[in-house]
């Protein structure tokens, strides 16, 4: 650029964007200096807006124009070094030895004179004044035969003697060929200094202010020169993130190049480093304010609040925030991007960061802020502050209500560590177990031994003792649970308050799920009124749901339990913040399932599943999915049952299911068995289950499913043993209802398949039917189907018609397919072939919808075999000797069609039918059509 006035051709395109006016001012000053009119300029502006870059670029231009460039860089760390800046300037030159020695002596003397003084030298101090004058004359002598450009960076941090020298030089610039350019960052320091005053006094001095880039300027930086090949990037986003600060803009550009992601900015390590560099270059008061803002990010903050946090006055904080706003680091006191805040937090020493978080929590708490706003800071501080334990527990309650289980557990864990009082610590431990049981039941199990020990030590209140019963039983710790239960019962004098209501609910829950530990809970005379008076809203849903399920399992229930279950479900939600969580809703769903009201249960189940998916609550989703699997199994929707049960065990590991694993595992076994996937069923049976599961309601489901598998694999004795075990347990527990497990019909089927025990089977069936009462029932349909198996051929169709009607009414498609299959065989035995075929075809379609492959094969083997030309061992099968045409005619004849009807279906003449039948009789060695083999009906689908 030497010798040219076209400064734009000399500007670096990216470094000096939107700096045309400052450049023009400096060029004019340089031109004046070259003609012997000295000039001085102070370039000021926020940190990192390009002051130094402007100076260096202009210095290159000046040198190319014939000027000599002298440079000094001021530093806060060297501001106490006398004449340090002046020394830098003179050492830049290659002076003759005599002049160099004189300057060195002046600097040494000046440093010695001012070493013991922190103040600027007064004009009256003769020795200092002489030194300053001599040094000024030395510089002016250099400018006699050349133009000198003096650049001083960050002049605010110049040492006081050097600053006095600069002021002296400015006063002597009138006819000197000198251009003095100084840079200074606007900051929190004093606005008026001797330097600023001197600059205002002299007409040959000017102030040049730089500001961050505009959005258009950022776009120019990102676009680059056309030849660079830099792709277009979203300048608007870059401007929002950087605030137009050139250093940050270039950092974003570098991050984008490194990530090589077109069409989007990347805020990465270069940006983080540049951001911290900007803060480091600010005044010392700025960084603590930035750190406080990073800690307080979220709720609105004020300079006064920040000042209280870091111990600074409001004016200092406000000035620091203004400095960062002006530099584009903040936007109205807030970080422009999360990475900026993260960079500040990561830069802080761990101890200082935690201390700042704890002070924030204390200030917010002292100001009456909600616990939910205070607790996050306590957690970030990771401080075991006893005074914060109540805050953490209150915040955990809010988090549980919002279904933020992990956050609640985090708060409670810290509260548990903060608690020094043994009783408070134990109470917090119980709450923590309840919360963890809703997110990770397996994790809750590890806390139980310590809580049992706390109970022994007398550190648990009655209510907390009762609260231990459910998690202990869930995880199979029956002995501990029995001991805790005994302690809870012993603490109950007269029912009073929440603790008594919760114990009452627990007793009913035991009746439904762990009947071995239950005791009669029928209220004494007048007690019902007392119970109704003490139930509060947090326990009432559980009490109502438990009572409804208990009535369904232990009594000849009417519609009242169903109504009560629906009322519970109407108010239930997955994010129930009560101590029992989702349990009331699950008990209500089971009430409907065991009452055979699947039509009501399924919509409620789907609603809760939708809520679980939306909220991402794995445990709630898993437990509701297990109920949905049970509903699907009872409706014969085998793939759905299998998928839902598998989902339940995927979302929640089998170990986390505890003793309740029996229900989803039973659904998997039963569904796999009915679909003919016996290897999968066997694999599920090989998975370990808690031994204590067999003492619960969930164990009944498992035993029954295992018996079904044994029955399907021909192990009749083993199946019968499991079914009878179910019966013994259910009878002992007082919950002998077929809605839970239909053990009598299953045992009867095992007796029938075993052979020779028809009387025992019929006794069980009659007993089962007698216990059902009037009305449709899925167990009634299954019982009638089995009852027909032991009756004479002419009695079977009537009983099976009743079975089909009952099963159609309850919607159990699998049992319906079985009943239809038996009805088809009954019609065939009565030589009613056409009716037999019609029923068989319907049975096959129902079984096919269920995906019950073994049942489909049993009903119509040809529908599931690709090769219908004959069975295996075709030579041994006489039907295989028939031609396709003969087989079609014979199949229709076998089910009762006349020759004319066959001719109409196959579009051939009656004489052709007679010829085919003659050959069929000869090949099959029969004389009349009623002797045609029944297996011919397998070929009917190809003729229908």
GROMACS .gro file of C-alpha atoms in nm, residues 290 317 485 555 559 574 681 701 808 860:
model
   10
  290UNK     CA    1  -1.939  -1.301   3.461
  317UNK     CA    2  -2.145  -0.479   3.893
  485UNK     CA    3  -4.554  -5.545   5.979
  555UNK     CA    4  -6.621  -6.235   4.768
  559UNK     CA    5  -7.090  -5.431   4.029
  574UNK     CA    6  -4.926  -4.145   3.600
  681UNK     CA    7  -4.170  -7.033   2.629
  701UNK     CA    8  -5.010  -6.636   3.726
  808UNK     CA    9  -6.837  -6.458   2.219
  860UNK     CA   10  -5.735  -7.712   0.906
   0.00000   0.00000   0.00000
